[in-house]
Coordinates of N, CA and C in Angstrom, one line a residue:
K1 N 3.8 13.9 24.3 CA 4.4 14.4 24.7 C 4.7 15.6 23.8
D2 N 4.0 15.3 23.1 CA 4.7 16.6 21.9 C 3.5 17.2 21.7
P3 N 3.7 18.4 21.8 CA 2.2 19.0 21.2 C 1.8 19.8 19.8
I4 N 3.0 19.9 19.4 CA 2.9 20.0 18.1 C 2.3 19.0 17.4
Y5 N 2.3 17.3 17.6 CA 2.1 16.5 17.2 C 0.9 15.9 17.3
F6 N 0.6 16.3 18.5 CA -0.8 16.4 19.5 C -1.7 17.2 18.5
E7 N -1.4 18.4 18.3 CA -2.1 19.3 17.5 C -2.9 18.7 16.2
S8 N -1.8 18.3 15.9 CA -1.6 17.6 13.7 C -2.8 17.1 14.4
V9 N -3.1 15.8 14.6 CA -4.2 15.3 15.8 C -5.5 16.4 14.3
G10 N -6.1 16.9 15.0 CA -6.9 17.6 14.5 C -6.3 19.0 13.6
R11 N -5.5 19.0 12.9 CA -5.5 20.3 12.0 C -5.6 19.1 11.0
Y12 N -5.4 17.9 11.2 CA -5.3 17.4 9.8 C -6.9 16.1 9.8
Y13 N -7.4 16.2 10.7 CA -8.8 15.8 10.9 C -9.9 16.2 9.7
P14 N -9.8 16.8 9.5 CA -10.9 17.3 8.0 C -10.9 17.2 6.8
Y15 N -9.3 17.0 6.5 CA -8.9 16.1 5.0 C -8.6 14.8 5.3
N16 N -8.1 14.0 6.7 CA -8.8 12.7 6.6 C -10.2 12.7 6.3
K17 N -11.5 13.3 6.5 CA -12.9 12.9 7.7 C -13.0 13.3 5.7
K18 N -12.7 14.3 5.1 CA -12.6 14.3 3.8 C -12.6 13.5 2.5
Y19 N -11.7 13.1 3.2 CA -10.7 12.6 1.7 C -10.4 11.1 2.2
F20 N -10.1 10.8 3.5 CA -10.1 9.1 4.0 C -11.8 8.3 3.9
A21 N -12.7 8.7 5.0 CA -13.9 8.7 5.0 C -14.9 8.8 4.0
Q22 N -14.8 10.3 2.9 CA -15.7 9.9 1.8 C -17.2 9.6 2.4
N23 N -18.0 10.4 3.5 CA -18.9 9.8 3.4 C -19.5 8.2 4.2
N24 N -18.9 7.8 4.1 CA -18.8 6.6 5.2 C -18.7 6.1 6.3
A25 N -19.3 5.7 6.8 CA -19.7 6.1 8.1 C -18.4 5.3 9.1
V26 N -17.6 6.4 9.4 CA -16.3 5.5 9.3 C -16.3 6.9 11.0
D27 N -15.8 5.8 12.6 CA -15.2 6.1 13.8 C -13.6 7.1 13.7
F28 N -12.8 7.7 14.4 CA -12.0 8.3 14.4 C -11.4 8.7 15.7
Y29 N -10.9 7.6 15.9 CA -9.9 7.7 17.3 C -8.2 8.0 17.4
V30 N -8.5 7.7 18.5 CA -7.1 8.5 18.5 C -5.7 7.7 20.4
F31 N -5.0 7.3 19.6 CA -4.5 6.7 21.1 C -3.7 7.1 21.3
T32 N -3.7 8.0 22.1 CA -3.4 9.7 23.5 C -2.7 9.8 24.9
D33 N -1.5 10.2 25.4 CA -1.1 10.1 26.5 C -2.3 11.5 27.1
R34 N -2.4 12.0 26.1 CA -2.8 13.2 26.9 C -3.7 13.3 27.5
K35 N -4.2 14.5 28.2 CA -6.3 14.3 28.5 C -6.9 14.8 27.9
E36 N -6.2 15.9 27.3 CA -7.7 16.7 26.9 C -8.1 16.2 25.0
Q37 N -8.9 16.5 24.8 CA -9.8 15.6 23.3 C -9.0 16.6 22.8
V38 N -9.0 15.3 21.0 CA -8.4 16.6 19.5 C -9.8 18.0 19.4
N39 N -11.0 16.8 20.0 CA -12.1 17.4 19.5 C -13.4 16.8 19.1
D40 N -14.3 17.1 19.5 CA -16.4 16.6 19.6 C -15.8 15.5 18.8
E41 N -15.3 15.4 17.5 CA -15.6 14.1 16.4 C -14.8 12.9 16.7
V42 N -13.5 12.4 17.6 CA -12.0 12.0 17.4 C -12.4 11.9 19.2
I43 N -12.9 10.1 19.2 CA -12.7 9.5 20.6 C -11.1 9.2 21.2
S44 N -10.7 10.0 21.8 CA -8.7 9.5 22.9 C -9.4 8.5 23.6
L45 N -8.6 7.9 23.5 CA -8.3 6.6 23.9 C -7.5 6.7 25.0
P46 N -7.0 6.5 25.9 CA -5.6 6.8 26.7 C -4.5 5.7 26.4
C47 N -3.9 5.1 26.4 CA -2.4 4.9 25.4 C -1.2 4.7 26.2
I48 N -0.5 3.7 26.7 CA 0.9 3.9 26.9 C 1.8 3.2 25.9
T49 N 2.3 4.5 25.8 CA 3.1 4.9 24.4 C 4.1 4.3 23.7
T50 N 5.0 3.2 25.3 CA 6.1 2.9 25.3 C 5.9 1.3 26.4
V51 N 6.6 0.3 25.5 CA 6.6 -0.5 26.0 C 7.8 -1.7 26.4
W52 N 9.4 -0.7 25.1 CA 10.6 -1.2 25.7 C 11.3 0.0 25.4
P53 N 12.1 0.5 26.3 CA 12.7 1.3 26.1 C 13.1 2.0 24.7
Y54 N 12.7 3.2 25.3 CA 12.9 3.8 23.3 C 11.8 3.4 22.0
T55 N 11.7 2.9 22.7 CA 10.3 2.1 21.4 C 9.6 2.3 21.4
T56 N 8.8 3.1 20.4 CA 7.8 2.9 20.2 C 6.4 1.3 20.3
L57 N 4.8 1.7 21.2 CA 5.0 0.1 20.9 C 4.4 -0.2 19.8
L58 N 3.7 -1.0 18.9 CA 3.9 -1.5 17.3 C 1.9 -0.9 17.0
K59 N 2.0 0.4 16.2 CA 0.6 0.8 16.0 C -0.5 -0.3 15.5
N60 N -0.4 -1.0 15.2 CA -1.2 -2.6 15.4 C -1.2 -3.3 15.9
N61 N -1.1 -3.6 16.9 CA -1.2 -4.3 18.2 C -1.6 -3.0 19.9
T62 N -1.0 -1.8 19.3 CA -2.3 -1.2 20.1 C -4.4 -1.1 20.0
I63 N -3.8 -1.4 18.7 CA -5.2 -1.3 18.3 C -5.8 -2.2 18.2
Y64 N -5.4 -3.6 17.9 CA -5.7 -5.2 18.5 C -5.9 -5.2 19.6
D65 N -5.0 -4.4 20.5 CA -5.6 -4.3 22.0 C -7.2 -4.3 22.5
Y66 N -7.3 -2.8 22.1 CA -8.5 -2.2 22.6 C -8.8 -2.8 21.9
L67 N -9.6 -3.1 20.7 CA -10.2 -3.4 19.9 C -10.8 -5.6 20.2
E68 N -10.1 -5.7 21.0 CA -9.8 -7.9 22.1 C -10.7 -7.2 23.4
K69 N -10.2 -6.2 24.1 CA -10.5 -5.9 25.4 C -12.1 -5.3 25.2
E70 N -12.4 -4.7 24.0 CA -13.9 -4.1 24.5 C -14.4 -5.1 23.3
N71 N -14.1 -5.9 22.6 CA -14.8 -6.6 21.9 C -15.3 -5.6 21.1
K72 N -14.9 -5.1 20.2 CA -15.5 -4.9 19.2 C -15.2 -5.1 17.8
W73 N -14.5 -6.2 17.1 CA -13.8 -6.1 16.5 C -14.6 -6.8 14.7
K74 N -16.6 -6.8 15.5 CA -17.3 -7.4 14.8 C -18.1 -6.1 14.3
E75 N -17.2 -4.7 14.7 CA -18.3 -3.5 14.4 C -17.8 -2.7 13.5
Y76 N -16.9 -3.1 12.9 CA -16.1 -2.4 11.6 C -15.6 -3.3 10.6
D77 N -16.3 -3.0 9.8 CA -15.5 -4.1 8.4 C -14.2 -3.8 8.4
Y78 N -13.6 -2.6 8.2 CA -12.4 -2.2 7.9 C -11.6 -1.2 9.5
I79 N -10.9 -1.5 8.9 CA -9.3 -0.9 10.2 C -8.1 -0.4 8.8
F80 N -7.8 0.9 9.3 CA -7.2 1.5 9.0 C -6.4 2.7 9.9
F81 N -4.7 2.3 10.1 CA -4.3 2.8 10.9 C -3.5 4.4 10.0
I82 N -4.1 5.8 10.4 CA -3.5 6.9 10.1 C -3.1 7.0 10.8
D83 N -1.2 7.8 10.0 CA -0.4 8.4 11.8 C -1.2 9.8 11.9
A84 N -0.1 9.5 13.4 CA -0.9 11.5 13.6 C -0.5 12.8 13.4
D85 N 1.1 12.9 12.8 CA 1.5 13.7 11.5 C 1.3 13.4 9.8
F86 N 0.3 12.3 9.9 CA 0.2 12.0 8.5 C -1.3 12.5 7.6
A87 N -1.7 12.9 7.0 CA -2.9 13.1 6.1 C -2.9 12.5 4.8
I88 N -4.5 12.2 4.7 CA -4.8 11.3 3.0 C -5.4 13.6 2.7
G89 N -5.1 13.8 1.2 CA -5.3 15.0 0.4 C -5.8 15.1 -0.5
D90 N -6.4 13.8 -1.1 CA -7.1 13.6 -2.4 C -8.4 12.3 -2.5
Y91 N -9.1 11.9 -3.0 CA -9.6 11.1 -3.2 C -9.3 9.4 -4.1
Y92 N -9.4 8.5 -3.2 CA -9.1 7.3 -3.8 C -9.5 6.5 -2.8
N93 N -9.5 5.5 -3.5 CA -10.9 3.7 -4.0 C -10.1 2.8 -2.2
F94 N -10.3 3.9 -1.1 CA -9.3 2.7 -0.5 C -10.1 2.0 0.3
F95 N -11.6 1.5 0.3 CA -12.3 0.9 0.5 C -12.6 -0.4 -0.2
D96 N -11.6 -0.8 -1.0 CA -12.4 -1.5 -2.7 C -10.7 -3.1 -2.1
Y97 N -10.3 -3.0 -1.2 CA -8.9 -4.1 -1.6 C -9.0 -4.5 0.3
D98 N -8.6 -5.8 -0.4 CA -8.0 -6.4 0.8 C -7.7 -5.6 2.3
F99 N -6.6 -5.0 1.5 CA -5.9 -4.3 2.5 C -5.2 -3.8 1.5
I100 N -4.8 -2.8 1.8 CA -3.3 -1.6 1.6 C -2.1 -1.1 2.5
L101 N -0.9 -1.2 1.6 CA 0.4 -1.0 2.3 C 1.1 0.5 1.2
V102 N 1.4 1.3 1.7 CA 2.6 2.5 1.1 C 3.4 2.2 1.5
R103 N 3.9 2.5 -0.2 CA 5.8 1.9 -0.5 C 6.2 3.6 -0.8
P104 N 6.8 3.5 0.5 CA 7.2 4.9 0.5 C 8.8 5.5 -1.0
Y105 N 8.7 6.0 -1.0 CA 9.1 6.2 -2.8 C 10.9 6.8 -2.2
W106 N 11.2 6.9 -0.7 CA 12.2 6.7 -0.1 C 13.2 4.4 0.0
N107 N 12.3 4.2 0.4 CA 12.2 2.6 1.1 C 11.3 1.9 -0.4
D108 N 12.3 0.6 -0.9 CA 11.8 0.0 -1.6 C 11.1 -1.5 -0.2
I109 N 11.8 -1.9 0.1 CA 11.5 -2.7 1.3 C 10.1 -2.7 2.0
N110 N 10.1 -2.5 2.4 CA 9.3 -2.7 4.0 C 7.4 -1.6 3.3
G111 N 6.8 -2.0 3.9 CA 5.5 -0.7 4.0 C 5.9 0.2 4.7
G112 N 5.4 1.3 4.0 CA 5.0 2.1 5.4 C 4.1 2.6 6.2
G113 N 4.5 2.5 7.7 CA 4.3 2.7 8.5 C 3.0 3.9 9.2
F114 N 3.0 4.9 8.6 CA 2.2 5.7 8.8 C 1.0 5.2 8.0
F115 N 0.7 4.7 7.0 CA -0.8 4.5 6.5 C -0.6 3.1 6.2
Y116 N -1.7 2.0 6.9 CA -2.4 1.4 6.2 C -3.7 0.1 6.7
G117 N -4.2 -0.8 6.3 CA -5.2 -1.2 7.1 C -6.1 -1.5 5.5
G118 N -6.9 -2.0 5.8 CA -8.0 -2.7 4.9 C -8.8 -3.9 5.4
K119 N -9.7 -4.6 5.5 CA -10.2 -5.8 5.9 C -10.1 -6.3 7.5
T120 N -11.5 -6.1 8.5 CA -10.7 -6.4 9.2 C -10.1 -7.6 9.9
E121 N -10.4 -8.8 8.7 CA -9.7 -9.6 9.2 C -8.4 -10.0 8.4
Y122 N -7.6 -9.2 7.9 CA -6.7 -9.4 7.3 C -5.8 -8.2 8.3
F123 N -7.0 -7.4 9.0 CA -5.9 -6.3 10.4 C -5.7 -6.9 10.8
R124 N -7.0 -7.8 11.4 CA -7.0 -8.6 12.0 C -5.4 -10.0 12.4
L125 N -5.8 -10.3 11.4 CA -4.6 -11.5 11.1 C -3.1 -11.0 10.5
L126 N -2.8 -9.4 10.6 CA -1.1 -9.1 11.1 C -0.8 -8.7 12.1
C127 N -1.6 -8.3 13.1 CA -1.4 -8.6 14.7 C -1.4 -9.3 15.0
T128 N -2.0 -10.4 14.8 CA -1.9 -11.8 15.8 C -1.3 -12.5 14.6
T129 N -0.3 -12.1 14.3 CA 0.4 -12.9 13.4 C 1.9 -13.3 13.6
Y130 N 2.2 -11.8 14.5 CA 3.7 -11.5 14.7 C 3.5 -11.3 17.0
Y131 N 2.6 -11.4 16.7 CA 2.0 -11.1 18.1 C 2.4 -12.0 19.6
D132 N 2.8 -13.4 19.0 CA 3.3 -14.5 19.7 C 5.0 -13.9 20.5
E133 N 5.6 -13.8 19.0 CA 7.3 -13.4 18.7 C 7.4 -11.9 19.3
L134 N 6.1 -10.9 19.1 CA 7.0 -9.2 20.5 C 6.5 -10.0 22.0
K135 N 6.0 -11.2 22.3 CA 6.5 -11.6 23.0 C 7.5 -12.1 23.6
Y136 N 8.1 -12.6 22.9 CA 9.2 -12.9 23.2 C 10.1 -12.7 23.3
I137 N 10.9 -11.5 22.5 CA 10.9 -10.9 22.1 C 11.5 -9.5 23.6
Y138 N 10.1 -9.2 23.8 CA 9.9 -7.8 25.2 C 10.4 -9.5 25.9
D139 N 9.2 -10.6 26.6 CA 10.2 -11.3 27.7 C 11.4 -12.1 27.5
N140 N 12.7 -11.4 26.9 CA 13.6 -12.3 27.3 C 14.4 -11.2 27.2
K141 N 13.7 -9.6 26.8 CA 14.4 -8.7 26.6 C 16.1 -8.8 25.7
L142 N 15.1 -9.1 24.1 CA 16.3 -9.4 23.4 C 16.5 -8.1 22.1
P143 N 17.2 -7.3 21.6 CA 17.0 -6.1 20.7 C 15.9 -6.8 19.9
L144 N 16.1 -5.3 19.1 CA 14.7 -5.8 17.9 C 14.7 -5.0 17.4
P145 N 14.4 -5.3 16.5 CA 14.6 -4.7 14.6 C 14.4 -3.1 14.7
R146 N 15.2 -2.8 13.4 CA 15.3 -1.5 13.6 C 13.8 -0.8 12.0
D147 N 13.6 -0.4 12.9 CA 11.8 0.9 13.0 C 11.1 -1.1 12.6
I148 N 10.9 -1.1 13.9 CA 9.9 -2.1 14.1 C 8.1 -2.1 13.4
D149 N 7.9 -1.2 13.4 CA 6.4 -1.1 12.5 C 7.0 -1.5 11.0
E150 N 7.9 -1.1 10.3 CA 7.8 -0.7 9.7 C 8.8 -2.3 8.9
F151 N 8.9 -2.9 9.9 CA 9.9 -4.4 9.9 C 8.7 -5.3 9.8
Y152 N 7.4 -5.5 10.8 CA 6.9 -5.9 10.7 C 5.9 -6.8 9.3
L153 N 5.5 -4.6 9.2 CA 4.7 -4.2 7.5 C 5.2 -5.1 6.7
G154 N 6.7 -5.1 6.8 CA 7.4 -5.8 5.2 C 6.7 -7.5 5.6
L155 N 7.1 -8.0 6.7 CA 7.1 -9.4 6.7 C 5.7 -9.6 6.1
F156 N 4.5 -9.0 6.7 CA 3.6 -9.0 6.3 C 3.3 -9.6 5.6
L157 N 4.5 -8.0 4.6 CA 3.3 -8.1 2.8 C 4.3 -9.5 2.5
K158 N 5.4 -9.9 2.7 CA 5.8 -10.9 2.1 C 5.5 -11.8 1.9
E159 N 4.5 -11.9 3.5 CA 3.3 -13.7 2.9 C 2.3 -13.2 3.0
Y160 N 1.7 -12.9 2.8 CA 0.8 -12.2 2.3 C 0.4 -10.9 1.2
G161 N 1.8 -11.1 0.7 CA 1.3 -10.0 -0.8 C 1.1 -10.2 -1.9
E162 N -0.2 -11.3 -1.9 CA -1.3 -11.3 -3.1 C -2.4 -10.6 -2.1
R163 N -2.6 -10.8 -1.9 CA -4.3 -9.8 -0.7 C -3.5 -8.7 -0.3
I164 N -3.0 -7.9 -1.5 CA -2.1 -7.0 -0.8 C -2.0 -5.7 -1.4
H165 N -3.0 -4.8 -1.5 CA -2.4 -4.0 -2.9 C -1.3 -2.1 -2.1
I166 N -0.9 -3.0 -2.7 CA 0.7 -1.1 -3.0 C -0.1 -0.2 -2.9
I167 N -0.1 1.4 -2.5 CA 0.4 3.0 -3.3 C 2.0 2.8 -3.1
E168 N 1.5 3.2 -4.5 CA 3.0 3.3 -4.5 C 3.1 5.1 -4.4
M169 N 3.8 5.4 -2.9 CA 4.4 6.8 -2.5 C 5.4 7.8 -3.0
T170 N 5.1 8.3 -4.7 CA 5.3 8.7 -5.2 C 5.5 10.2 -5.1
K171 N 6.8 10.9 -5.3 CA 7.4 12.5 -4.8 C 5.4 13.1 -5.5
D172 N 5.3 12.8 -6.8 CA 4.0 13.6 -7.6 C 2.6 12.7 -6.5
K173 N 2.4 12.0 -6.1 CA 1.8 12.0 -4.9 C 1.3 12.6 -3.7
T174 N 3.1 13.3 -3.5 CA 3.1 13.3 -2.0 C 2.8 14.8 -2.0
L175 N 2.6 15.3 -1.0 CA 2.8 16.9 -0.5 C 3.8 17.2 0.1
I176 N 5.2 17.5 0.6 CA 5.8 17.2 1.6 C 6.4 18.8 2.4
F177 N 5.1 19.2 3.3 CA 5.4 21.0 4.3 C 6.4 20.0 4.8
Y178 N 6.5 21.6 6.0 CA 6.5 22.0 7.8 C 5.0 21.9 7.8
D179 N 5.6 21.5 9.4 CA 3.9 21.6 10.0 C 3.4 22.2 10.3
N180 N 3.9 24.5 10.4 CA 4.1 25.2 11.1 C 3.8 25.8 10.0
E181 N 3.8 25.4 8.2 CA 3.4 26.2 7.4 C 1.8 26.0 7.1
N182 N 1.4 27.4 6.5 CA -0.9 27.1 5.9 C -0.7 25.8 5.7
L183 N -0.7 24.8 5.3 CA -0.9 24.2 4.7 C -2.1 24.3 3.3
G184 N -3.4 24.8 4.0 CA -3.5 25.0 2.5 C -4.0 26.0 1.8
E185 N -2.6 26.9 1.8 CA -2.0 27.7 1.0 C -0.6 27.5 -0.3
R186 N -0.4 25.8 0.7 CA 0.7 25.2 0.2 C -0.8 24.1 -0.8
I187 N -1.6 24.0 -0.2 CA -2.4 23.1 -1.5 C -2.4 23.4 -2.5
K188 N -2.9 25.1 -2.3 CA -3.7 25.7 -3.5 C -2.5 26.0 -4.3
E189 N -1.8 25.9 -3.5 CA -0.4 26.6 -4.6 C 0.1 24.8 -5.9
Q190 N -0.1 24.8 -5.2 CA 0.7 23.0 -5.9 C -0.5 21.6 -6.0
G191 N -1.4 22.4 -5.8 CA -2.5 20.7 -6.4 C -3.1 20.3 -4.9
N192 N -4.2 19.6 -4.8 CA -4.4 18.1 -4.7 C -3.3 17.5 -4.8
K193 N -3.0 16.4 -3.6 CA -2.1 15.0 -3.4 C -2.8 14.3 -2.2
L194 N -2.5 12.7 -2.5 CA -2.9 11.7 -1.9 C -2.1 11.9 -0.9
F195 N -0.8 12.1 0.1 CA -0.5 12.3 0.9 C -0.1 13.3 1.4
L196 N -0.5 14.0 2.5 CA 0.0 14.8 2.9 C 1.0 14.7 3.9
Q197 N 2.2 14.8 3.6 CA 3.9 14.2 4.7 C 4.3 15.2 5.9
P198 N 4.5 15.8 6.6 CA 4.8 17.2 7.0 C 6.1 16.5 7.6
Y199 N 7.5 17.5 7.9 CA 8.1 17.1 8.4 C 8.5 17.7 9.5
K200 N 9.2 18.3 10.4 CA 9.0 18.5 11.3 C 9.1 20.9 11.5
A201 N 9.0 21.2 12.3 CA 8.8 22.4 12.2 C 9.9 23.0 11.9
V202 N 9.8 24.0 11.2 CA 11.4 24.8 10.5 C 11.8 25.2 12.2
G203 N 13.2 25.3 12.1 CA 13.6 25.6 13.3 C 13.4 24.8 15.0
R204 N 13.0 23.5 15.0 CA 12.7 23.5 15.9 C 14.1 22.0 15.7

């Protein structure tokens, strides 16, 4: 329900289309609780954003539910999650790996929850591996792990680390800016960075 967060999907779409899609046949979906469309190229899908009080639903399992319900798994060779307030700002060979996780420079343990994905079989494995456990937590109203998306990505990394390519989100690869700044001007000043990571707007 945050308008700046919602609008950021459209704001960062041109970067993700250019640097992530790279002329591949890519569908962009946004899971949202808002009625309006981002633009004509982004497919908006209604999504219940919470399943436990104050805790957002696991991002990957939201995607899993949609693909399962619509029987669309076979339509995609690769599935990636890109957070709404995050963007790819430079070219990288994302489609050359089984699965990609980003390791933030502030966290040595867990994979970053703002960008991840890879071959469909591995994305589906990520979702199904922990779905029973999530149901158990929900049904029994148990306390949740802190930063649950990152927690489960970290477990996935431990279990399937040999198939996972890690991208280090070092400061030299990341442009950090405020989300009410002129992003184009910042890129001109600092050059292209692989990741575009906004802080909440100044004054919010």
